[in-house]
Amino acid sequence: MRQFGIIYITKGFYTLIKRYLPEGCPASSIFRMQLSNRKTSVVLLSLCIAAVSAILLSCSAPAKKEAELFWPLPPEETRIKWVGWIRGDKDIKEATAGQKVLKTIIGEPERGITLGKPYGVHASKGKIYVSDTAAGKITVFDLRENKFFYIGEQGAGALSRPIGVTTDKEGNVYVTDTNQDRAIVYNKDGTFLRALGKKNQFKQPTGIAVNDKLGRVYVIDTGKHNVQVFSKDGKFLFAFGKRGKGDGEFNFPTNIFIDKKGDIYITDTMNFRVQVFDAEGWVLSTFGSIGDTPGHFARPKGIAVDSEGHIYVVDAAFNNVQIFDRKKQLMLHFGQIGTGPGEFWLPAGMYIDEDDKIYVADQYNRRINIFQYIAKPY
């Protein structure tokens, strides 16, 4: 044990204090001073607890410059801006440094969660829904209430390896689980409502999307190489697709997105392409091929469409997102491998909300990267 400043404290406590004191703060030197009178130190321990908050408040950390990332770079007109990320509940509600230290001193554990391995992501009505394959549940971040909660922890709706996640206009939550071969529906509070279809309905359900106008739920079945369609109350309606390389056929499809017109976009992952269908499953168009240059695909995963009809495709091998125009021509791409702002490490699912905010599940970085599409002025 060592003696620091006006109190007798352990080495661990000193380390804790240093962690929250900014570099160059005068209080740092106070805690480094040795005190020979141990008895005095012990007596003054209680005073330290009250004083820590004041010390920390007097040493506010120097402001950090926020990263500003844009694509493409000037002089071209900016289209994509990096907004930030969510790694856990502390990114939506940050405690002060003084609160953290005092909680530790008085023995109250710091409560909080971090994402383990996010795959799917969806956003609606101020909430971000994340399927965490490592945790085996859905984490919901409520940005309006600055809180979080879980879906699928126990009971009939308990999850094992959730992949796809989406919601309907009523706020019900739809989730696919590839370990259980189930597609499950919860209410807006996370209470189990029903499972879609019957026993052995799926072989490896992954992507999932809802068409509220038609009252339909579309589920990608990667193992069966098709798309299964259900009513919102869980009844099977029809399926389309089979294994193959032709138009309307699939080879391990994974992710899905439905645009505002009701058209369906599917990443046909091992055919290295994107296929677009109407609501009844008829092929409208296909594009893409295998390659290692921009405009090609190596491991396409997440897919989404913005308000102007641009198509975004995550490529887990390239660690980026490629954007195609309505004629399926490459416009630009953003992101690269790394751990910094706007970078990816094995990205997976994605979603674009009604405000053109872009959410990308960044698996090995254990976070959701958030970007903003900047529309052209008209």
Coordinates of C-alpha atoms in Angstrom, one line a residue:
M1 CA 0.0 0.0 0.0
R2 CA 1.1 3.6 -0.6
Q3 CA 0.2 7.0 0.9
F4 CA -1.0 9.8 -1.4
G5 CA -2.0 13.4 -0.7
I6 CA -4.1 14.1 2.3
I7 CA -5.5 10.6 2.7
Y8 CA -4.2 7.0 3.0
I9 CA -5.4 5.1 0.0
T10 CA -4.6 1.9 -1.9
K11 CA -2.7 1.8 -5.1
G12 CA -5.9 0.8 -6.9
F13 CA -7.7 3.9 -5.7
Y14 CA -4.9 6.1 -6.9
T15 CA -5.1 4.4 -10.3
L16 CA -8.8 5.1 -10.3
I17 CA -8.3 8.8 -9.5
K18 CA -5.6 9.2 -12.2
R19 CA -8.0 7.7 -14.7
Y20 CA -10.5 10.5 -14.3
L21 CA -8.1 13.4 -13.7
P22 CA -7.1 15.2 -16.9
E23 CA -3.5 15.5 -17.8
G24 CA -1.9 18.6 -16.1
C25 CA -4.7 19.0 -13.5
P26 CA -3.3 20.4 -10.2
A27 CA -5.1 17.7 -8.2
S28 CA -2.9 15.1 -9.8
S29 CA 0.2 16.4 -8.0
I30 CA -1.8 16.6 -4.8
F31 CA -2.5 12.9 -4.9
R32 CA 1.1 12.1 -5.8
M33 CA 2.5 13.7 -2.6
Q34 CA 3.6 11.3 0.2
L35 CA 2.3 11.6 3.7
S36 CA 4.2 10.2 6.7
N37 CA 1.4 10.3 9.2
R38 CA -0.8 7.3 8.5
K39 CA -3.1 8.0 11.4
T40 CA -4.0 11.4 10.0
S41 CA -4.6 9.9 6.6
V42 CA -7.1 7.4 7.9
V43 CA -9.0 10.1 9.8
L44 CA -9.3 12.2 6.7
L45 CA -10.5 9.4 4.5
S46 CA -14.1 10.4 4.9
L47 CA -13.3 13.9 3.9
C48 CA -11.8 12.7 0.7
I49 CA -15.0 11.1 -0.4
A50 CA -16.8 14.4 -0.3
A51 CA -13.8 16.3 -1.8
V52 CA -13.3 14.1 -4.9
S53 CA -16.3 15.5 -6.7
A54 CA -15.1 19.1 -6.1
I55 CA -11.6 18.2 -7.2
L56 CA -12.9 16.7 -10.4
L57 CA -15.2 19.6 -11.2
S58 CA -12.3 22.0 -10.8
C59 CA -10.3 20.1 -13.4
S60 CA -12.6 19.7 -16.4
A61 CA -11.0 17.7 -19.2
P62 CA -9.7 19.6 -22.2
A63 CA -12.2 19.6 -25.1
K64 CA -11.6 16.9 -27.6
K65 CA -12.2 17.7 -31.3
E66 CA -14.9 15.5 -32.7
A67 CA -14.0 13.6 -35.9
E68 CA -15.4 15.1 -39.0
L69 CA -15.6 12.6 -41.8
F70 CA -17.2 13.1 -45.2
W71 CA -17.5 11.2 -48.5
P72 CA -16.6 12.1 -51.1
L73 CA -13.8 14.5 -50.3
P74 CA -13.9 18.2 -51.6
P75 CA -14.1 19.6 -54.1
E76 CA -16.8 17.0 -54.8
E77 CA -20.1 17.7 -53.1
T78 CA -20.5 15.8 -49.8
R79 CA -23.1 13.0 -49.8
I80 CA -22.2 11.0 -46.6
K81 CA -21.2 12.3 -43.2
W82 CA -20.2 10.1 -40.2
V83 CA -22.4 11.0 -37.2
G84 CA -21.1 8.7 -34.5
W85 CA -21.5 5.2 -33.0
I86 CA -23.3 3.3 -30.3
R87 CA -21.3 0.7 -28.4
G88 CA -23.4 0.4 -25.3
D89 CA -25.8 2.3 -23.0
K90 CA -23.1 4.8 -22.0
D91 CA -23.1 6.2 -25.5
I92 CA -26.7 7.3 -25.1
K93 CA -26.4 8.5 -21.4
E94 CA -23.0 9.4 -20.2
A95 CA -22.3 9.7 -16.5
T96 CA -19.9 12.4 -15.3
A97 CA -16.4 11.6 -14.1
G98 CA -17.3 12.6 -10.6
Q99 CA -20.3 10.2 -10.6
K100 CA -18.1 7.3 -11.7
V101 CA -15.5 7.9 -9.0
L102 CA -18.0 8.3 -6.2
K103 CA -19.9 5.1 -7.2
T104 CA -16.6 3.2 -7.1
I105 CA -15.6 4.7 -3.7
I106 CA -18.9 3.8 -2.0
G107 CA -19.0 0.4 -3.5
E108 CA -21.9 0.8 -6.0
P109 CA -21.1 -1.1 -9.2
E110 CA -21.1 0.7 -12.5
R111 CA -24.2 -0.6 -14.4
G112 CA -24.1 -0.7 -18.1
I113 CA -23.9 -2.9 -21.2
T114 CA -21.8 -3.1 -24.3
L115 CA -22.5 -4.9 -27.5
G116 CA -20.9 -8.3 -28.0
K117 CA -21.2 -9.0 -31.8
P118 CA -23.9 -7.0 -33.5
Y119 CA -25.3 -8.4 -36.8
G120 CA -28.7 -6.9 -37.5
V121 CA -29.8 -3.3 -36.9
H122 CA -33.1 -1.5 -37.3
A123 CA -34.3 2.0 -36.2
S124 CA -37.8 3.3 -35.7
K125 CA -39.5 6.0 -33.5
G126 CA -36.4 7.0 -31.6
K127 CA -35.3 3.4 -30.9
I128 CA -32.4 1.4 -32.3
Y129 CA -32.8 -2.3 -32.3
V130 CA -29.6 -4.5 -32.4
S131 CA -29.4 -8.2 -32.8
D132 CA -26.4 -9.3 -30.8
T133 CA -25.3 -12.8 -31.8
A134 CA -22.8 -13.1 -28.9
A135 CA -25.3 -12.1 -26.2
G136 CA -28.1 -14.1 -27.7
K137 CA -30.7 -11.3 -27.5
I138 CA -31.9 -8.0 -28.9
T139 CA -30.7 -4.8 -27.3
V140 CA -33.0 -1.8 -27.7
F141 CA -31.5 1.6 -27.3
D142 CA -34.3 4.2 -26.6
L143 CA -32.7 7.5 -27.6
R144 CA -35.7 9.6 -26.5
E145 CA -35.8 8.2 -23.0
N146 CA -32.0 7.7 -22.7
K147 CA -32.4 4.0 -21.6
F148 CA -32.0 0.5 -23.0
F149 CA -33.8 -2.8 -22.6
Y150 CA -33.5 -6.4 -23.8
I151 CA -35.8 -8.6 -25.9
G152 CA -35.6 -12.4 -25.9
E153 CA -34.0 -13.1 -22.6
Q154 CA -36.4 -15.8 -21.3
G155 CA -39.7 -17.7 -21.7
A156 CA -41.3 -18.7 -25.0
G157 CA -39.5 -15.8 -26.7
A158 CA -36.0 -16.6 -25.5
L159 CA -33.4 -16.2 -28.2
S160 CA -30.1 -18.0 -29.0
R161 CA -28.6 -16.5 -32.1
P162 CA -30.7 -13.6 -33.4
I163 CA -29.8 -12.3 -36.8
G164 CA -32.6 -10.2 -38.5
V165 CA -34.6 -7.6 -36.6
T166 CA -37.3 -5.2 -37.8
T167 CA -40.6 -3.5 -36.6
D168 CA -44.0 -2.8 -37.9
K169 CA -46.1 0.4 -37.7
E170 CA -47.6 -0.7 -34.4
G171 CA -44.1 -1.1 -32.8
N172 CA -44.2 -4.9 -32.8
V173 CA -40.7 -6.4 -33.1
Y174 CA -39.8 -9.3 -35.6
V175 CA -36.7 -11.3 -35.0
T176 CA -35.1 -14.3 -36.8
D177 CA -33.0 -16.8 -34.9
T178 CA -30.7 -19.1 -36.9
N179 CA -29.9 -21.5 -34.1
Q180 CA -33.5 -22.1 -33.3
D181 CA -34.8 -21.9 -36.9
R182 CA -37.5 -19.5 -35.8
A183 CA -39.0 -16.2 -36.7
I184 CA -40.5 -14.6 -33.6
V185 CA -42.8 -11.6 -32.9
Y186 CA -42.8 -9.5 -29.7
N187 CA -44.9 -6.5 -28.8
K188 CA -43.3 -3.0 -28.4
D189 CA -42.3 -3.8 -24.8
G190 CA -40.6 -7.1 -25.7
T191 CA -43.3 -9.5 -24.6
F192 CA -43.5 -12.6 -26.7
L193 CA -46.6 -12.7 -29.0
R194 CA -46.1 -15.5 -31.5
A195 CA -43.8 -17.5 -33.8
L196 CA -44.3 -17.3 -37.6
G197 CA -45.3 -20.5 -39.5
K198 CA -45.2 -24.0 -38.2
K199 CA -42.6 -26.4 -36.8
N200 CA -39.7 -27.0 -39.3
Q201 CA -40.8 -24.0 -41.3
F202 CA -37.3 -22.6 -41.6
K203 CA -33.8 -24.0 -42.2
Q204 CA -31.8 -20.9 -41.5
P205 CA -33.8 -17.7 -41.3
T206 CA -31.8 -14.5 -41.5
G207 CA -33.0 -11.3 -43.0
I208 CA -36.6 -10.1 -42.2
A209 CA -38.7 -7.1 -43.3
V210 CA -42.3 -5.9 -43.0
N211 CA -44.6 -4.4 -45.6
D212 CA -47.2 -2.6 -43.5
K213 CA -49.4 -1.6 -46.4
L214 CA -49.9 -5.3 -47.4
G215 CA -49.7 -6.6 -43.8
R216 CA -46.9 -9.0 -44.8
V217 CA -43.6 -10.2 -43.3
Y218 CA -40.8 -11.4 -45.6
V219 CA -38.2 -13.8 -44.2
I220 CA -35.0 -14.8 -45.9
D221 CA -34.3 -18.5 -45.5
T222 CA -30.6 -18.9 -46.2
G223 CA -30.7 -22.7 -45.8
K224 CA -33.7 -23.2 -48.2
H225 CA -32.4 -20.5 -50.6
N226 CA -35.8 -18.7 -50.8
V227 CA -38.0 -16.0 -49.3
Q228 CA -41.0 -17.0 -47.2
V229 CA -43.9 -14.6 -46.9
F230 CA -46.4 -14.5 -44.0
S231 CA -49.3 -12.4 -42.8
K232 CA -48.5 -10.3 -39.7
D233 CA -50.5 -12.7 -37.6
G234 CA -48.1 -15.5 -38.5
K235 CA -49.9 -17.4 -41.3
F236 CA -47.8 -18.7 -44.2
L237 CA -48.8 -17.1 -47.5
F238 CA -46.3 -18.1 -50.2
A239 CA -42.6 -18.5 -51.0
F240 CA -40.4 -17.5 -53.9
G241 CA -37.0 -18.5 -55.1
K242 CA -34.9 -21.7 -55.1
R243 CA -31.2 -22.5 -55.3
G244 CA -29.5 -21.5 -58.5
K245 CA -27.8 -18.8 -60.5
G246 CA -30.7 -17.6 -62.7
D247 CA -32.9 -14.6 -62.2
G248 CA -35.1 -15.1 -59.2
E249 CA -32.9 -17.9 -57.9
F250 CA -30.6 -17.7 -54.9
N251 CA -27.3 -19.0 -53.5
F252 CA -27.3 -18.4 -49.7
P253 CA -29.3 -15.1 -49.6
T254 CA -28.9 -13.2 -46.4
N255 CA -30.3 -9.7 -46.0
I256 CA -33.4 -7.8 -47.1
F257 CA -34.8 -4.3 -47.3
I258 CA -38.2 -3.0 -48.5
D259 CA -38.4 0.5 -49.9
K260 CA -41.3 2.9 -49.7
K261 CA -42.8 1.6 -52.9
G262 CA -42.8 -1.9 -51.6
D263 CA -40.0 -3.2 -53.8
I264 CA -37.8 -5.9 -52.2
Y265 CA -34.0 -5.7 -52.2
I266 CA -32.1 -8.9 -51.4
T267 CA -28.4 -9.6 -51.1
D268 CA -27.8 -12.9 -53.0
T269 CA -24.6 -13.4 -51.1
M270 CA -22.9 -16.4 -52.7
N271 CA -24.1 -15.3 -56.2
F272 CA -22.3 -12.0 -55.4
R273 CA -25.2 -9.9 -56.5
V274 CA -28.3 -7.9 -55.5
Q275 CA -31.8 -8.9 -56.7
V276 CA -34.8 -6.6 -56.7
F277 CA -38.4 -8.0 -56.6
D278 CA -41.9 -6.7 -56.5
A279 CA -44.1 -7.5 -53.5
E280 CA -45.3 -10.7 -55.2
G281 CA -41.8 -12.1 -55.7
W282 CA -41.4 -11.3 -59.4
V283 CA -37.9 -10.2 -60.4
L284 CA -37.5 -6.6 -61.4
S285 CA -33.7 -6.4 -61.8
T286 CA -30.4 -7.9 -60.8
F287 CA -26.9 -6.4 -60.6
G288 CA -23.4 -7.1 -59.4
S289 CA -20.8 -9.8 -59.8
I290 CA -17.8 -11.2 -58.0
G291 CA -14.6 -9.1 -58.0
D292 CA -12.2 -7.1 -55.9
T293 CA -12.7 -3.7 -57.5
P294 CA -15.3 -1.0 -56.8
G295 CA -18.7 -1.9 -58.1
H296 CA -18.1 -5.6 -57.6
F297 CA -18.9 -7.8 -54.6
A298 CA -16.9 -10.2 -52.5
R299 CA -19.2 -10.8 -49.5
P300 CA -22.3 -8.7 -49.8
K301 CA -24.4 -8.5 -46.6
G302 CA -26.5 -5.6 -45.4
I303 CA -28.7 -3.7 -47.8
A304 CA -30.8 -0.6 -47.7
V305 CA -32.3 2.2 -49.8
D306 CA -32.4 5.9 -49.1
S307 CA -35.2 8.4 -49.8
E308 CA -33.8 9.1 -53.3
G309 CA -33.7 5.5 -54.3
H310 CA -30.0 4.9 -54.0
I311 CA -29.0 1.4 -53.0
Y312 CA -26.5 0.8 -50.3
V313 CA -24.7 -2.6 -50.0
V314 CA -22.4 -3.6 -47.1
D315 CA -19.5 -5.8 -48.2
A316 CA -18.0 -7.7 -45.2
A317 CA -14.8 -8.6 -47.2
F318 CA -14.2 -5.0 -48.4
N319 CA -15.1 -3.5 -45.0
N320 CA -17.1 -0.8 -46.7
V321 CA -20.5 0.3 -48.0
Q322 CA -21.0 0.8 -51.8
I323 CA -23.8 3.1 -53.1
F324 CA -25.5 2.5 -56.4
D325 CA -27.8 4.9 -58.2
R326 CA -31.3 3.9 -59.5
K327 CA -29.6 2.7 -62.7
K328 CA -27.5 0.3 -60.6
Q329 CA -24.3 2.3 -61.4
L330 CA -21.7 2.8 -58.6
M331 CA -21.8 6.3 -57.2
L332 CA -19.3 6.1 -54.4
H333 CA -18.2 3.9 -51.4
F334 CA -17.3 4.8 -47.8
G335 CA -15.5 3.1 -45.0
Q336 CA -12.4 0.9 -44.7
I337 CA -11.0 -1.6 -42.3
G338 CA -10.0 -0.2 -39.0
T339 CA -11.2 0.6 -35.5
G340 CA -11.5 4.4 -35.8
P341 CA -14.5 6.6 -36.5
G342 CA -16.2 5.6 -39.8
E343 CA -14.2 2.4 -40.1
F344 CA -15.4 -1.2 -40.1
W345 CA -14.2 -4.6 -39.0
L346 CA -16.5 -7.2 -40.5
P347 CA -19.6 -5.2 -41.0
A348 CA -22.9 -7.0 -41.5
G349 CA -26.5 -5.7 -41.4
M350 CA -27.6 -2.2 -42.1
Y351 CA -30.7 0.0 -42.1
I352 CA -31.7 3.5 -43.4
D353 CA -34.5 5.3 -41.6
E354 CA -37.0 7.9 -42.8
D355 CA -34.5 10.7 -42.2
D356 CA -31.8 9.1 -44.3
K357 CA -29.7 8.2 -41.2
I358 CA -27.6 5.1 -42.0
Y359 CA -26.9 2.4 -39.4
V360 CA -24.3 -0.3 -40.0
A361 CA -23.6 -3.2 -37.6
D362 CA -19.8 -3.3 -37.1
Q363 CA -19.3 -6.8 -35.7
Y364 CA -15.7 -7.1 -34.5
N365 CA -15.7 -3.4 -33.4
R366 CA -18.7 -4.3 -31.3
R367 CA -20.7 -1.2 -32.3
I368 CA -23.2 0.4 -34.6
N369 CA -21.7 3.0 -36.9
I370 CA -24.0 5.8 -37.8
F371 CA -23.9 8.0 -40.9
Q372 CA -26.1 10.6 -42.5
Y373 CA -27.0 10.8 -46.2
I374 CA -27.0 14.4 -47.4
A375 CA -29.5 14.9 -50.2
K376 CA -29.0 17.2 -53.1
P377 CA -30.7 20.5 -52.8
Y378 CA -33.5 21.0 -55.3

